[in-house]
mmCIF file of C-alpha atoms in Angstrom:
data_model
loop_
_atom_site.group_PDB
_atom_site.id
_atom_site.type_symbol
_atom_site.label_atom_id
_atom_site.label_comp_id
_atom_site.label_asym_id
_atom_site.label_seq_id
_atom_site.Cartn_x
_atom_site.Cartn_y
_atom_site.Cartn_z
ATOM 1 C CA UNK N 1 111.016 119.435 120.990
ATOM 2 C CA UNK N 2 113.877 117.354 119.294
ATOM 3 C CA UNK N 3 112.053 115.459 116.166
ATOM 4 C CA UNK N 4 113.440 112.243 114.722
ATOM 5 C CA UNK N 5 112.629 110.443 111.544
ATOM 6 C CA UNK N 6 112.582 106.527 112.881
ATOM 7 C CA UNK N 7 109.742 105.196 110.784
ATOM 8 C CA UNK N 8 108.227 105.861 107.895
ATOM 9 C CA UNK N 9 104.943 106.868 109.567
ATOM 10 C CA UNK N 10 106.841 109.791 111.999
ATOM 11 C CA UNK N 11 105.422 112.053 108.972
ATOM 12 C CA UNK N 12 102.149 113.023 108.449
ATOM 13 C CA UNK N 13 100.407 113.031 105.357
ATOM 14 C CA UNK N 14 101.182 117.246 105.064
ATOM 15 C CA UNK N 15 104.872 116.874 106.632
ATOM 16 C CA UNK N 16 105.757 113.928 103.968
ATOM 17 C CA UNK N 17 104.400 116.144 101.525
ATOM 18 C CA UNK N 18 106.462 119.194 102.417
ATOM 19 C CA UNK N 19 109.878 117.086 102.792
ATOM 20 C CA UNK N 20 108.682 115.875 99.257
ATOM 21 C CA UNK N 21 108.552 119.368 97.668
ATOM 22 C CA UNK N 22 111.308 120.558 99.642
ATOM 23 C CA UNK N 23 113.492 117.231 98.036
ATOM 24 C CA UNK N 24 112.092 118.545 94.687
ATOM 25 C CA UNK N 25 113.587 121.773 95.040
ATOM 26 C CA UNK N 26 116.359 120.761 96.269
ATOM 27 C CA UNK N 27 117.720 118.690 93.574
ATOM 28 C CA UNK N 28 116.345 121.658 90.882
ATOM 29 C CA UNK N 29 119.178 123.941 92.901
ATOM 30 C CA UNK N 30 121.288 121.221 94.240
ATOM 31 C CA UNK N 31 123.909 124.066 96.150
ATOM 32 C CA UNK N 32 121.305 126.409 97.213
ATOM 33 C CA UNK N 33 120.505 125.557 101.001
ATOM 34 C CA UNK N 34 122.798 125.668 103.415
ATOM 35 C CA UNK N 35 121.349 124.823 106.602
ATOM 36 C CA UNK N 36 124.489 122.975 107.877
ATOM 37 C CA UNK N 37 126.436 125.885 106.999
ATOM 38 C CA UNK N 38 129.283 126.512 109.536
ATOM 39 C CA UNK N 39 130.152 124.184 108.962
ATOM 40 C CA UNK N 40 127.691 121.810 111.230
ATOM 41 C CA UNK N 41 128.568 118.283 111.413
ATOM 42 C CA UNK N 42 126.485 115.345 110.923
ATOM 43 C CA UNK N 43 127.351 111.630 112.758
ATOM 44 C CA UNK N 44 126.891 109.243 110.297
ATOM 45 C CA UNK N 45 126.924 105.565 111.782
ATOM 46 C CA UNK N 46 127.096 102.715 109.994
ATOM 47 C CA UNK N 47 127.016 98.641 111.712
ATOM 48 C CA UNK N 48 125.634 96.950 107.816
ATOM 49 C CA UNK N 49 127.771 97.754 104.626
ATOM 50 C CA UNK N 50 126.431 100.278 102.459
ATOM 51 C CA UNK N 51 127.297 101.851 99.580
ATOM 52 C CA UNK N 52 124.072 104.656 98.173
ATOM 53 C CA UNK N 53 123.262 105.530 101.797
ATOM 54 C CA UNK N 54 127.283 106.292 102.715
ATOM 55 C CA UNK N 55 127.476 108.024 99.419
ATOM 56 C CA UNK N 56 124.416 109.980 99.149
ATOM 57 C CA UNK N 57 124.446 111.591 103.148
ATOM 58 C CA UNK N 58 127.751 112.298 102.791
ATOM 59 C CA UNK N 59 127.662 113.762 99.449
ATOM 60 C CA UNK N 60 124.301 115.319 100.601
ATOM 61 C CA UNK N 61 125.621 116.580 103.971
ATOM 62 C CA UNK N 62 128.558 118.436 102.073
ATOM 63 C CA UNK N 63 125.540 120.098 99.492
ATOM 64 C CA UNK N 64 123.879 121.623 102.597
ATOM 65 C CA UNK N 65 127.288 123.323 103.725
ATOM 66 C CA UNK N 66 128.006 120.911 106.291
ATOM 67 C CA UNK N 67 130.679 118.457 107.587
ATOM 68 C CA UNK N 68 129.668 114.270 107.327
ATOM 69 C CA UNK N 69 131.138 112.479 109.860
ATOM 70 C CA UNK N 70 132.142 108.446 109.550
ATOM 71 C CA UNK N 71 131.645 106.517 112.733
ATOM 72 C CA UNK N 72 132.380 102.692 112.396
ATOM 73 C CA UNK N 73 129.835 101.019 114.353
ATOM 74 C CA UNK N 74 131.955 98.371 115.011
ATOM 75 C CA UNK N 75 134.677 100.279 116.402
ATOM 76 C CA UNK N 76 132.668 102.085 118.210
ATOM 77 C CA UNK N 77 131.518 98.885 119.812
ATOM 78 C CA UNK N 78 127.858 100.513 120.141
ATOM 79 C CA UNK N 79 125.683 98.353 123.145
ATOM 80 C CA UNK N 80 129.505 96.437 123.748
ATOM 81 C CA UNK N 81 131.972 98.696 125.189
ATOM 82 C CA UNK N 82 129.701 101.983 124.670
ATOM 83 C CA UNK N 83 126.194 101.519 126.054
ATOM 84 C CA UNK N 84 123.849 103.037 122.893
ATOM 85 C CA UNK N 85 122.544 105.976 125.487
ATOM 86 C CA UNK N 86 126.229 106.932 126.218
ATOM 87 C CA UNK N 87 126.828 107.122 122.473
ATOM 88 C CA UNK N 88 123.823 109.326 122.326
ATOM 89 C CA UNK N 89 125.094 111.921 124.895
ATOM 90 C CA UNK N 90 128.476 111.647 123.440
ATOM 91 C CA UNK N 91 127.667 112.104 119.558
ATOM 92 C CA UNK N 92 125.412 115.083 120.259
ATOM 93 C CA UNK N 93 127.740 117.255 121.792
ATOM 94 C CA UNK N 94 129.818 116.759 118.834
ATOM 95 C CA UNK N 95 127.106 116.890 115.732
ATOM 96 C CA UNK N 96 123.727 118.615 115.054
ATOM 97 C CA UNK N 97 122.104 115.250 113.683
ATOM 98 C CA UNK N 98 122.818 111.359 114.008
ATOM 99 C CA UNK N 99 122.225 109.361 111.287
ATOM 100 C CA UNK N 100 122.433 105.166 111.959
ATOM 101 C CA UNK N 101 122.168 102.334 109.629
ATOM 102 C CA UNK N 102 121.660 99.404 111.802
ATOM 103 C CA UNK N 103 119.886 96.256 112.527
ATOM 104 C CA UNK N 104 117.480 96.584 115.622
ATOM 105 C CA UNK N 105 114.765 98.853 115.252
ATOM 106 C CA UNK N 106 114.998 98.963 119.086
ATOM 107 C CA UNK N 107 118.601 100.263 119.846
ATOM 108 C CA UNK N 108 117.984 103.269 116.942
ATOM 109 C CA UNK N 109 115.008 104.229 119.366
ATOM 110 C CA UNK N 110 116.984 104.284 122.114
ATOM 111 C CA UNK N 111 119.507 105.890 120.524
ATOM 112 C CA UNK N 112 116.583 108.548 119.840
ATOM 113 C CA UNK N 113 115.437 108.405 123.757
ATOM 114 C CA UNK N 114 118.989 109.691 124.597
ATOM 115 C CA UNK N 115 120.554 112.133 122.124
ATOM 116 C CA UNK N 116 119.223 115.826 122.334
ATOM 117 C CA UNK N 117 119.839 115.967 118.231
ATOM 118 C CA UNK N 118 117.696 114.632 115.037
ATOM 119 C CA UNK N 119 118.404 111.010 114.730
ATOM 120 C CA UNK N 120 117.331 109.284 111.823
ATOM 121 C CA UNK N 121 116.889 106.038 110.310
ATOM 122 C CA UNK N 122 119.152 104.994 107.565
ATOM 123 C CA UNK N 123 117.993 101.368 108.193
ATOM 124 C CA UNK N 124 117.092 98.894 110.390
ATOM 125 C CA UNK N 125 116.016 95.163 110.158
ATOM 126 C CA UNK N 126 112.140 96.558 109.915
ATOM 127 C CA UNK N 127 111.688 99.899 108.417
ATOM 128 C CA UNK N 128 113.993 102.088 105.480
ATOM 129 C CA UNK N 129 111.751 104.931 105.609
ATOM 130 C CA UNK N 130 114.773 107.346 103.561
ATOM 131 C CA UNK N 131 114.564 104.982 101.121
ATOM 132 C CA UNK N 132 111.025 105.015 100.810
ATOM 133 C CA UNK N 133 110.844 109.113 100.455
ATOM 134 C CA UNK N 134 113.460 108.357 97.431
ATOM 135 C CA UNK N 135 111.147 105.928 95.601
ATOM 136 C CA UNK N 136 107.689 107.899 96.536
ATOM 137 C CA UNK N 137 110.185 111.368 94.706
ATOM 138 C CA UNK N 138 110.738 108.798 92.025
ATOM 139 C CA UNK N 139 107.210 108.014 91.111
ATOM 140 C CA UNK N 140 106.164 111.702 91.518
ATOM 141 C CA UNK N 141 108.788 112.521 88.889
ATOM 142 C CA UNK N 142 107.682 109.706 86.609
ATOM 143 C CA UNK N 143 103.828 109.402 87.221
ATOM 144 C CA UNK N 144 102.911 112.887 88.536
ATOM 145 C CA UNK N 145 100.786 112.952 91.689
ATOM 146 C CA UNK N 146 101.205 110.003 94.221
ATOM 147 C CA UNK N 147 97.532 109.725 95.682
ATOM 148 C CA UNK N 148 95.259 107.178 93.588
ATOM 149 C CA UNK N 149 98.232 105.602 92.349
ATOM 150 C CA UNK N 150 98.764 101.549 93.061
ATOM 151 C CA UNK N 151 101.911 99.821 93.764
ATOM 152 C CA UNK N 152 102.720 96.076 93.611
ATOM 153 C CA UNK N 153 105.497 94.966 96.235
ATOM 154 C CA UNK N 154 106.716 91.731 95.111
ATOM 155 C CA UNK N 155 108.729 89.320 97.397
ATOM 156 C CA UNK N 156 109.771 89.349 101.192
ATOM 157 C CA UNK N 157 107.012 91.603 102.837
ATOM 158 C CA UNK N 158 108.448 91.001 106.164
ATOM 159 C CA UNK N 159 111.068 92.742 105.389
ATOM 160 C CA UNK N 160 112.072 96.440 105.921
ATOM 161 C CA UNK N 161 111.077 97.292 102.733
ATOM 162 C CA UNK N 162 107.538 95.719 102.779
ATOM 163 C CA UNK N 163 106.904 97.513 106.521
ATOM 164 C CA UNK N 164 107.893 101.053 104.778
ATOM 165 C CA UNK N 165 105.707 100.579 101.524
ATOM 166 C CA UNK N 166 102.738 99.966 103.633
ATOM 167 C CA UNK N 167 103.137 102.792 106.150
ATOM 168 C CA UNK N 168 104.739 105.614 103.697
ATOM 169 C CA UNK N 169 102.607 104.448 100.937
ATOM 170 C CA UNK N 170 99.316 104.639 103.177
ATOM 171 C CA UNK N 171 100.744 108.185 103.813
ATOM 172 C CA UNK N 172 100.706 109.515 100.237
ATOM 173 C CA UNK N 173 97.195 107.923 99.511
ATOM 174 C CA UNK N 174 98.482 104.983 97.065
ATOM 175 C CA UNK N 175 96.618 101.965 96.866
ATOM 176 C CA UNK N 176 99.578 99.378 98.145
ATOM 177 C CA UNK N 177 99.305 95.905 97.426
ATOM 178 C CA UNK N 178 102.229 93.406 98.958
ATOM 179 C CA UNK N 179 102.095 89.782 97.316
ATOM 180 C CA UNK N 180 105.047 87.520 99.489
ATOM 181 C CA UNK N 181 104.565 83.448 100.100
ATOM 182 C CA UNK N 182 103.110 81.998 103.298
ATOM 183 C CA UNK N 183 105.387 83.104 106.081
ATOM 184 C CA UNK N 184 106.758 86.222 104.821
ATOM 185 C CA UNK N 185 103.590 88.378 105.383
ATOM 186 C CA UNK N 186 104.845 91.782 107.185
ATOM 187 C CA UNK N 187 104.251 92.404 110.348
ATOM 188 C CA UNK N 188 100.396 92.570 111.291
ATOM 189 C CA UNK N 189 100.478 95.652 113.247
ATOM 190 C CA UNK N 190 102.306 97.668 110.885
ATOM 191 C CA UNK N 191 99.616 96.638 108.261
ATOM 192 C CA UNK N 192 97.100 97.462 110.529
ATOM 193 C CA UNK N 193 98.515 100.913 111.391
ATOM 194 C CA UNK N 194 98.834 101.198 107.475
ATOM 195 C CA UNK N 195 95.054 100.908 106.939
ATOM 196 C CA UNK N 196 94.282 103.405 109.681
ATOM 197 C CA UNK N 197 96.351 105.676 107.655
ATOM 198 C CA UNK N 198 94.814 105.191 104.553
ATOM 199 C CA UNK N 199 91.728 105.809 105.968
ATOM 200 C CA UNK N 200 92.590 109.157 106.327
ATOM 201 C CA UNK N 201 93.989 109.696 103.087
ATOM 202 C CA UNK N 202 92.078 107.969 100.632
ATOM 203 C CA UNK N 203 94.668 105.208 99.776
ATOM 204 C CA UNK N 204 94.699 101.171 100.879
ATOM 205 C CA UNK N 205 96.895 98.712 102.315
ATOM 206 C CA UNK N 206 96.188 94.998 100.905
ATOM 207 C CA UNK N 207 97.975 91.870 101.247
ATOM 208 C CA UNK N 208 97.240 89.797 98.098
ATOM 209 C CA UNK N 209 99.180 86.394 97.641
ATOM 210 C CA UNK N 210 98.837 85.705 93.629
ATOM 211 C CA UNK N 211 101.498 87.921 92.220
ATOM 212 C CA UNK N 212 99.819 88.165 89.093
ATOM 213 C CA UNK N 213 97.124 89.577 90.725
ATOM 214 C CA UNK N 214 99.018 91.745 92.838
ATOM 215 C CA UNK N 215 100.497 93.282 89.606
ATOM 216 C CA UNK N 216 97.524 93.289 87.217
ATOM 217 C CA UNK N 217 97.052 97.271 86.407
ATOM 218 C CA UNK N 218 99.545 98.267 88.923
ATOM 219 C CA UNK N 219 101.110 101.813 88.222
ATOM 220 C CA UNK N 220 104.212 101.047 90.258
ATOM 221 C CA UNK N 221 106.248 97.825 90.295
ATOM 222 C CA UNK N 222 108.900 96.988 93.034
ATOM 223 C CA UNK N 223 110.825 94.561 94.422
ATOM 224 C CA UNK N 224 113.502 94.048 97.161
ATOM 225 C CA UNK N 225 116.666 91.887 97.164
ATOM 226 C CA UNK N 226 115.238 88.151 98.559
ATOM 227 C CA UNK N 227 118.463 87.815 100.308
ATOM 228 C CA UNK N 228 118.604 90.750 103.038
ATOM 229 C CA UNK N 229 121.559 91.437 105.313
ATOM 230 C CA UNK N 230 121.963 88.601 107.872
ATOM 231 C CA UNK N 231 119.764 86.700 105.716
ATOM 232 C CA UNK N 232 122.819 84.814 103.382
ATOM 233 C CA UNK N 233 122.493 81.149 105.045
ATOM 234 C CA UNK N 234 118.808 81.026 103.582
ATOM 235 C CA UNK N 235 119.586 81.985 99.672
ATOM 236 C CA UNK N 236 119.367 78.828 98.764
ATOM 237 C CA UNK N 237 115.671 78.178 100.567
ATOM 238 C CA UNK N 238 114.565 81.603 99.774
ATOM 239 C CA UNK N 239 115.202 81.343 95.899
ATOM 240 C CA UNK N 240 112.588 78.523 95.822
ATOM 241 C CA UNK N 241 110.328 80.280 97.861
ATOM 242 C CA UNK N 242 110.224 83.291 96.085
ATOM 243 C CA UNK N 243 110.830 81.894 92.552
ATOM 244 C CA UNK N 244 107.276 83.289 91.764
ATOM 245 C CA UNK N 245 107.465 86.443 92.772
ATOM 246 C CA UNK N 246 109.915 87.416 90.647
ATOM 247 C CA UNK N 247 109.942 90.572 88.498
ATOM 248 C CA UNK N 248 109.991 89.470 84.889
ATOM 249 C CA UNK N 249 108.547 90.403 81.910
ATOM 250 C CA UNK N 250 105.856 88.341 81.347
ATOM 251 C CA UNK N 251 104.652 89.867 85.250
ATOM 252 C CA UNK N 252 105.464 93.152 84.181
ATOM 253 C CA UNK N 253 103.236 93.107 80.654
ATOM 254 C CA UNK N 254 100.163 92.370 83.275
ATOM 255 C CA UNK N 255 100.472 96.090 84.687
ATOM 256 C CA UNK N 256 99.269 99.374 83.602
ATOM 257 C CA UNK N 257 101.000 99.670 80.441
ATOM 258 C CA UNK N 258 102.736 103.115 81.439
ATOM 259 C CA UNK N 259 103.951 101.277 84.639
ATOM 260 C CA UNK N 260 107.435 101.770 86.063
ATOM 261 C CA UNK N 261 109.623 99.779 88.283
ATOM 262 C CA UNK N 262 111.336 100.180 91.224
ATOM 263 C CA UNK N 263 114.289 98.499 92.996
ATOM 264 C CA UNK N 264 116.420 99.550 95.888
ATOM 265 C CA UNK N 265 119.332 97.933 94.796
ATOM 266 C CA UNK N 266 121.623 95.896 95.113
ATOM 267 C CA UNK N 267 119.692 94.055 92.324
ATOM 268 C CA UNK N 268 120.545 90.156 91.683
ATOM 269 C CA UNK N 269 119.536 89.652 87.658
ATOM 270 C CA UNK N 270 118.162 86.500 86.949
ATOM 271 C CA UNK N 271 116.564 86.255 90.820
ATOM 272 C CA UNK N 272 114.448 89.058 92.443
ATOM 273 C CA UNK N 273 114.279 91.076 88.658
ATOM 274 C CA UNK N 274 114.815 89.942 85.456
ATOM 275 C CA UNK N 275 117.538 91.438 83.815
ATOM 276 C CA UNK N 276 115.390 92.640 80.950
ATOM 277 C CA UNK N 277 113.312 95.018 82.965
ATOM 278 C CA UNK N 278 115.997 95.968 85.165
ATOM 279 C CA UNK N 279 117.840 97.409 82.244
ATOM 280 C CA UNK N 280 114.595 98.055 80.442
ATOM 281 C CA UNK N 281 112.710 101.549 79.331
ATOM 282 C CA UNK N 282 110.376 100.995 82.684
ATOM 283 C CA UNK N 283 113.133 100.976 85.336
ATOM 284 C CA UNK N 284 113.516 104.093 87.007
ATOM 285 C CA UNK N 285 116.343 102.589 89.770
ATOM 286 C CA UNK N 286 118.748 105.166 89.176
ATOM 287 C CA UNK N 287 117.134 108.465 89.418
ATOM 288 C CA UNK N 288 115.571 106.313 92.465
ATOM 289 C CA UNK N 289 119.401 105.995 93.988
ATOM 290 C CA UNK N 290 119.901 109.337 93.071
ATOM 291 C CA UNK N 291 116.747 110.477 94.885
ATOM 292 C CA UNK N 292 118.644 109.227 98.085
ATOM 293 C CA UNK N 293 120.840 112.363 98.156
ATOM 294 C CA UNK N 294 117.761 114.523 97.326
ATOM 295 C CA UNK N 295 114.913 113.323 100.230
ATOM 296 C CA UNK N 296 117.898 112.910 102.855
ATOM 297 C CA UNK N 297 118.973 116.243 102.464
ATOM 298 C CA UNK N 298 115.314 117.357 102.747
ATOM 299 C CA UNK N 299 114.700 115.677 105.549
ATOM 300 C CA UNK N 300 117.962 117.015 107.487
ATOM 301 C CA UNK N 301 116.933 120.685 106.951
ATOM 302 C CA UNK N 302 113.562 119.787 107.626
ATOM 303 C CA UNK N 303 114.581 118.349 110.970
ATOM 304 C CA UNK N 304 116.673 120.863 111.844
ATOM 305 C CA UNK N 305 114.704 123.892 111.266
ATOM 306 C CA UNK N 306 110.949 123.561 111.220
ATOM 307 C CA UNK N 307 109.522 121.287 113.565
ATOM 308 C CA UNK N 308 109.049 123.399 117.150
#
């Protein structure tokens, strides 16, 4: 059976581990494993500008002996002139895994439905679960085990990012708290499929409005551009709204005092993150963007050849 990595909850808690260690290893003996050897080419699709994700599957694709392939959604015209199940029967003749950064969570499942490869989820509008295996590598680095651990998610919870703390968080067994103002709650159902998972692994998944108290002894401090893709013609609006949840130091001195912080970047000083603690001793950000090349390339091999 073809497996896909959609959300960040497609992994059990003993699968997210083993992509985890394999990740690990992988960046101790960065041209080891060639399971794209061949070479094997991998469809990379792209419909929101990037620059890590581009960078770090390509350069990640190449590590693994294999050949990255650009496809410009656009072009393409993906659900325009090609129908998004015709692109899937057409891409996987030609590559051994799709990879799509996009915006509906729905056409990358469809995409999924249709191709006979590995698709995978470089983003959508609700989940960045490649992202999240880079920050969850991060904090293992940094802070040793993941389970027990607590995490503060400051700002937009309704956004991709706040979906994939609470389900790949819940997964590892951290204690996730996400503090966002009145209307910008995620969505209910993935916080409810959070808590069943951290019922099974010892972790929790809170909402808690009072950003102070959502950082107060937190291990792990993150937070998320407020102005997403497709978001731009609310920055104004949502720089009042989330004035404070911002990451600054004064916040950051209420948290455990070996704390680190986390942000996906692009970063906006002065707004989401102060620049202080951007720059500062506690930000881990860029072995977290390096960690991109790292979990993606883990997650191809795993993909391709150990699921049944």
């Amino acid at each position: 059976m073809t497996r896909h990595f959609l959300r960040d909850d497609d992994l059990s808690p003993a699968e997210q581990a083993r992509v985890l260690d394999l990740a690990a290893a992988m960046k101790q003996a960065p041209y080891d494993a060639k399971p794209l050897a061949g070479p094997r080419t991998v469809a990379m699709i792209f419909d929101k500008p990037t620059l890590r994700t581009q960078s770090s599957f390509a350069a990640g694709i190449a590590e693994l002996g294999g050949n990255p392939m650009l496809v410009d959604g656009a072009l393409a015209g993906i659900g325009v002139r090609e129908s998004v199940a015709d692109v899937a029967r057409i891409l996987d003749r030609q590559a051994s895994a799709i990879v799509w950064r996009t915006y509906a969570q729905a056409r990358l499942e469809e995409m999924a439905e249709h191709a006979a490869v590995p698709v995978v989820n470089a983003l959508t509008d609700d989940f960045h679960p490649c992202q999240l295996l880079a920050d969850l590598l991060t904090i293992r680095e940094h802070r040793g085990e993941l389970a027990g651990l607590t995490v503060a998610f400051l700002g937009d919870g309704a956004c991709n990012m706040g979906n994939s703390w609470l389900l790949a968080g819940a997964t590892a067994g951290l204690h996730v708290r996400v503090s966002s103002p009145e209307g910008y709650e995620p969505d209910a159902a993935v916080v409810a499929t959070a808590a069943a998972i951290a019922a099974g692994t010892g972790g929790s998944a809170v909402l808690e409005r009072d950003p102070q108290a959502a950082a107060a002894g937190a291990d792990v401090v993150v937070t998320d551009t407020w102005i997403s893709m497709g978001k731009e013609e609310e920055a104004a609006a949502r720089a009042e709204v989330f004035g404070p949840y911002a990451v600054t130091e004064s916040l950051l001195a209420l948290a455990d005092p070996a704390a680190i912080v986390l942000h996906c970047l692009p970063a906006y000083r002065g707004k989401e993150i102060e620049a202080a603690v951007l720059d500062g001793p506690r930000s881990v950000v860029w072995d977290e963007a390096e960690n991109r090349r790292h979990v993606q390339k883990a997650i191809l091999a795993w993909l391709l050849e150990e699921p049944s």
